[in-house]
């Protein structure tokens, strides 16, 4: 399916902008935030060039449906969701 290395990764398969971070310890610092357009990933291939994605943000009153390796299909939100090393997340649906 998706290539994965040692680091976390996220793909945006919604029609919305999605906020991600490459520094889990700094999620409250907007300097660690990056934005994924629809169809983008955090890494290099069709992405924004981050080496490691540590989390993504789900706005208040919203839920994301994700296809998550190794956890399967999840409905998550709101708040920051951690992405671990060796984990990739496809965000497939957003409801607000």
mmCIF file of the C-alpha atoms, coordinates in Angstrom:
data_MODEL
# 
_entry.id   MODEL 
# 
loop_
_atom_site.group_PDB 
_atom_site.id 
_atom_site.type_symbol 
_atom_site.label_atom_id 
_atom_site.label_alt_id 
_atom_site.label_comp_id 
_atom_site.label_asym_id 
_atom_site.label_entity_id 
_atom_site.label_seq_id 
_atom_site.pdbx_PDB_ins_code 
_atom_site.Cartn_x 
_atom_site.Cartn_y 
_atom_site.Cartn_z 
_atom_site.occupancy 
_atom_site.B_iso_or_equiv 
_atom_site.pdbx_formal_charge 
_atom_site.auth_seq_id 
_atom_site.auth_comp_id 
_atom_site.auth_asym_id 
_atom_site.auth_atom_id 
_atom_site.pdbx_PDB_model_num 
ATOM 1  C CA . UNK A 1 1  ? 0.000   0.000  0.000  1.00 0.00 ? 1  UNK A CA 1 
ATOM 2  C CA . UNK A 1 2  ? 2.031   3.033  1.218  1.00 0.00 ? 2  UNK A CA 1 
ATOM 3  C CA . UNK A 1 3  ? 5.794   2.947  1.671  1.00 0.00 ? 3  UNK A CA 1 
ATOM 4  C CA . UNK A 1 4  ? 6.869   3.411  5.254  1.00 0.00 ? 4  UNK A CA 1 
ATOM 5  C CA . UNK A 1 5  ? 10.194  3.866  6.901  1.00 0.00 ? 5  UNK A CA 1 
ATOM 6  C CA . UNK A 1 6  ? 11.034  4.215  10.544 1.00 0.00 ? 6  UNK A CA 1 
ATOM 7  C CA . UNK A 1 7  ? 9.110   7.482  10.976 1.00 0.00 ? 7  UNK A CA 1 
ATOM 8  C CA . UNK A 1 8  ? 5.434   8.350  11.252 1.00 0.00 ? 8  UNK A CA 1 
ATOM 9  C CA . UNK A 1 9  ? 3.461   9.482  8.198  1.00 0.00 ? 9  UNK A CA 1 
ATOM 10 C CA . UNK A 1 10 ? 0.029   10.888 7.375  1.00 0.00 ? 10 UNK A CA 1 
ATOM 11 C CA . UNK A 1 11 ? -1.902  11.226 4.097  1.00 0.00 ? 11 UNK A CA 1 
ATOM 12 C CA . UNK A 1 12 ? -4.792  13.633 3.553  1.00 0.00 ? 12 UNK A CA 1 
ATOM 13 C CA . UNK A 1 13 ? -7.535  11.951 1.523  1.00 0.00 ? 13 UNK A CA 1 
ATOM 14 C CA . UNK A 1 14 ? -10.206 14.507 2.448  1.00 0.00 ? 14 UNK A CA 1 
ATOM 15 C CA . UNK A 1 15 ? -11.287 17.768 0.833  1.00 0.00 ? 15 UNK A CA 1 
ATOM 16 C CA . UNK A 1 16 ? -10.028 19.782 3.825  1.00 0.00 ? 16 UNK A CA 1 
ATOM 17 C CA . UNK A 1 17 ? -6.717  21.258 4.970  1.00 0.00 ? 17 UNK A CA 1 
ATOM 18 C CA . UNK A 1 18 ? -5.230  19.180 7.784  1.00 0.00 ? 18 UNK A CA 1 
ATOM 19 C CA . UNK A 1 19 ? -2.832  20.491 10.432 1.00 0.00 ? 19 UNK A CA 1 
ATOM 20 C CA . UNK A 1 20 ? 0.117   18.250 11.311 1.00 0.00 ? 20 UNK A CA 1 
ATOM 21 C CA . UNK A 1 21 ? 3.224   18.575 13.484 1.00 0.00 ? 21 UNK A CA 1 
ATOM 22 C CA . UNK A 1 22 ? 6.754   17.230 13.219 1.00 0.00 ? 22 UNK A CA 1 
ATOM 23 C CA . UNK A 1 23 ? 7.397   17.868 16.939 1.00 0.00 ? 23 UNK A CA 1 
ATOM 24 C CA . UNK A 1 24 ? 5.052   16.102 19.360 1.00 0.00 ? 24 UNK A CA 1 
ATOM 25 C CA . UNK A 1 25 ? 6.553   17.943 22.332 1.00 0.00 ? 25 UNK A CA 1 
ATOM 26 C CA . UNK A 1 26 ? 5.774   21.264 20.660 1.00 0.00 ? 26 UNK A CA 1 
ATOM 27 C CA . UNK A 1 27 ? 2.201   20.816 19.424 1.00 0.00 ? 27 UNK A CA 1 
ATOM 28 C CA . UNK A 1 28 ? 1.129   24.049 21.134 1.00 0.00 ? 28 UNK A CA 1 
ATOM 29 C CA . UNK A 1 29 ? 3.827   25.994 19.247 1.00 0.00 ? 29 UNK A CA 1 
ATOM 30 C CA . UNK A 1 30 ? 2.507   27.069 15.850 1.00 0.00 ? 30 UNK A CA 1 
ATOM 31 C CA . UNK A 1 31 ? 6.080   27.031 14.480 1.00 0.00 ? 31 UNK A CA 1 
ATOM 32 C CA . UNK A 1 32 ? 5.888   23.201 14.502 1.00 0.00 ? 32 UNK A CA 1 
ATOM 33 C CA . UNK A 1 33 ? 2.648   23.137 12.493 1.00 0.00 ? 33 UNK A CA 1 
ATOM 34 C CA . UNK A 1 34 ? 2.429   22.297 8.796  1.00 0.00 ? 34 UNK A CA 1 
ATOM 35 C CA . UNK A 1 35 ? -0.638  22.068 6.559  1.00 0.00 ? 35 UNK A CA 1 
ATOM 36 C CA . UNK A 1 36 ? -1.569  19.227 4.205  1.00 0.00 ? 36 UNK A CA 1 
ATOM 37 C CA . UNK A 1 37 ? -3.723  20.067 1.225  1.00 0.00 ? 37 UNK A CA 1 
ATOM 38 C CA . UNK A 1 38 ? -6.134  17.428 -0.092 1.00 0.00 ? 38 UNK A CA 1 
ATOM 39 C CA . UNK A 1 39 ? -4.101  14.622 -1.666 1.00 0.00 ? 39 UNK A CA 1 
ATOM 40 C CA . UNK A 1 40 ? -0.849  15.495 0.123  1.00 0.00 ? 40 UNK A CA 1 
ATOM 41 C CA . UNK A 1 41 ? 1.278   13.535 2.567  1.00 0.00 ? 41 UNK A CA 1 
ATOM 42 C CA . UNK A 1 42 ? 3.809   14.690 5.101  1.00 0.00 ? 42 UNK A CA 1 
ATOM 43 C CA . UNK A 1 43 ? 6.790   12.994 3.440  1.00 0.00 ? 43 UNK A CA 1 
ATOM 44 C CA . UNK A 1 44 ? 8.404   13.605 0.063  1.00 0.00 ? 44 UNK A CA 1 
ATOM 45 C CA . UNK A 1 45 ? 6.245   11.620 -2.386 1.00 0.00 ? 45 UNK A CA 1 
ATOM 46 C CA . UNK A 1 46 ? 3.393   14.019 -3.270 1.00 0.00 ? 46 UNK A CA 1 
ATOM 47 C CA . UNK A 1 47 ? 4.047   15.629 0.080  1.00 0.00 ? 47 UNK A CA 1 
ATOM 48 C CA . UNK A 1 48 ? 5.554   18.556 1.883  1.00 0.00 ? 48 UNK A CA 1 
ATOM 49 C CA . UNK A 1 49 ? 8.974   17.045 2.579  1.00 0.00 ? 49 UNK A CA 1 
ATOM 50 C CA . UNK A 1 50 ? 8.924   16.284 6.306  1.00 0.00 ? 50 UNK A CA 1 
ATOM 51 C CA . UNK A 1 51 ? 11.130  13.443 7.506  1.00 0.00 ? 51 UNK A CA 1 
ATOM 52 C CA . UNK A 1 52 ? 8.801   12.487 10.356 1.00 0.00 ? 52 UNK A CA 1 
ATOM 53 C CA . UNK A 1 53 ? 5.185   13.351 11.190 1.00 0.00 ? 53 UNK A CA 1 
ATOM 54 C CA . UNK A 1 54 ? 4.456   13.152 14.925 1.00 0.00 ? 54 UNK A CA 1 
ATOM 55 C CA . UNK A 1 55 ? 0.761   14.030 15.004 1.00 0.00 ? 55 UNK A CA 1 
ATOM 56 C CA . UNK A 1 56 ? -2.285  15.624 13.432 1.00 0.00 ? 56 UNK A CA 1 
ATOM 57 C CA . UNK A 1 57 ? -4.957  17.923 14.792 1.00 0.00 ? 57 UNK A CA 1 
ATOM 58 C CA . UNK A 1 58 ? -8.713  17.399 14.717 1.00 0.00 ? 58 UNK A CA 1 
ATOM 59 C CA . UNK A 1 59 ? -10.678 20.628 15.345 1.00 0.00 ? 59 UNK A CA 1 
ATOM 60 C CA . UNK A 1 60 ? -13.278 20.966 18.102 1.00 0.00 ? 60 UNK A CA 1 
ATOM 61 C CA . UNK A 1 61 ? -16.648 19.401 17.171 1.00 0.00 ? 61 UNK A CA 1 
ATOM 62 C CA . UNK A 1 62 ? -15.012 17.376 14.367 1.00 0.00 ? 62 UNK A CA 1 
ATOM 63 C CA . UNK A 1 63 ? -14.147 13.718 13.874 1.00 0.00 ? 63 UNK A CA 1 
ATOM 64 C CA . UNK A 1 64 ? -11.813 12.126 11.351 1.00 0.00 ? 64 UNK A CA 1 
ATOM 65 C CA . UNK A 1 65 ? -12.132 8.629  9.993  1.00 0.00 ? 65 UNK A CA 1 
ATOM 66 C CA . UNK A 1 66 ? -8.690  7.127  9.505  1.00 0.00 ? 66 UNK A CA 1 
ATOM 67 C CA . UNK A 1 67 ? -7.219  3.988  8.016  1.00 0.00 ? 67 UNK A CA 1 
ATOM 68 C CA . UNK A 1 68 ? -4.389  3.433  10.423 1.00 0.00 ? 68 UNK A CA 1 
ATOM 69 C CA . UNK A 1 69 ? -1.541  0.931  10.365 1.00 0.00 ? 69 UNK A CA 1 
ATOM 70 C CA . UNK A 1 70 ? -1.358  -1.021 12.607 1.00 0.00 ? 70 UNK A CA 1 
ATOM 71 C CA . UNK A 1 71 ? -4.684  -0.124 14.255 1.00 0.00 ? 71 UNK A CA 1 
ATOM 72 C CA . UNK A 1 72 ? -7.235  -0.439 11.415 1.00 0.00 ? 72 UNK A CA 1 
ATOM 73 C CA . UNK A 1 73 ? -10.184 1.884  10.815 1.00 0.00 ? 73 UNK A CA 1 
ATOM 74 C CA . UNK A 1 74 ? -10.631 4.430  13.602 1.00 0.00 ? 74 UNK A CA 1 
ATOM 75 C CA . UNK A 1 75 ? -12.910 7.396  14.251 1.00 0.00 ? 75 UNK A CA 1 
ATOM 76 C CA . UNK A 1 76 ? -10.936 9.978  16.211 1.00 0.00 ? 76 UNK A CA 1 
ATOM 77 C CA . UNK A 1 77 ? -11.263 13.477 17.567 1.00 0.00 ? 77 UNK A CA 1 
ATOM 78 C CA . UNK A 1 78 ? -11.114 16.195 18.606 1.00 0.00 ? 78 UNK A CA 1 
ATOM 79 C CA . UNK A 1 79 ? -7.600  17.310 19.620 1.00 0.00 ? 79 UNK A CA 1 
ATOM 80 C CA . UNK A 1 80 ? -4.051  16.304 18.746 1.00 0.00 ? 80 UNK A CA 1 
ATOM 81 C CA . UNK A 1 81 ? -3.572  12.647 17.787 1.00 0.00 ? 81 UNK A CA 1 
ATOM 82 C CA . UNK A 1 82 ? -0.071  11.169 18.169 1.00 0.00 ? 82 UNK A CA 1 
ATOM 83 C CA . UNK A 1 83 ? 1.544   9.262  15.315 1.00 0.00 ? 83 UNK A CA 1 
ATOM 84 C CA . UNK A 1 84 ? 4.201   6.794  16.454 1.00 0.00 ? 84 UNK A CA 1 
ATOM 85 C CA . UNK A 1 85 ? 7.296   5.657  14.594 1.00 0.00 ? 85 UNK A CA 1 
ATOM 86 C CA . UNK A 1 86 ? 6.465   2.953  12.031 1.00 0.00 ? 86 UNK A CA 1 
ATOM 87 C CA . UNK A 1 87 ? 2.833   4.142  11.952 1.00 0.00 ? 87 UNK A CA 1 
ATOM 88 C CA . UNK A 1 88 ? 1.054   5.575  8.915  1.00 0.00 ? 88 UNK A CA 1 
ATOM 89 C CA . UNK A 1 89 ? -2.355  7.168  8.883  1.00 0.00 ? 89 UNK A CA 1 
ATOM 90 C CA . UNK A 1 90 ? -4.671  7.811  5.925  1.00 0.00 ? 90 UNK A CA 1 
ATOM 91 C CA . UNK A 1 91 ? -7.235  10.441 6.883  1.00 0.00 ? 91 UNK A CA 1 
ATOM 92 C CA . UNK A 1 92 ? -10.177 9.459  4.708  1.00 0.00 ? 92 UNK A CA 1 
ATOM 93 C CA . UNK A 1 93 ? -13.134 11.458 6.064  1.00 0.00 ? 93 UNK A CA 1 
ATOM 94 C CA . UNK A 1 94 ? -13.809 14.552 8.122  1.00 0.00 ? 94 UNK A CA 1 
ATOM 95 C CA . UNK A 1 95 ? -17.111 15.428 9.797  1.00 0.00 ? 95 UNK A CA 1 
ATOM 96 C CA . UNK A 1 96 ? -17.764 18.732 11.586 1.00 0.00 ? 96 UNK A CA 1 
# 
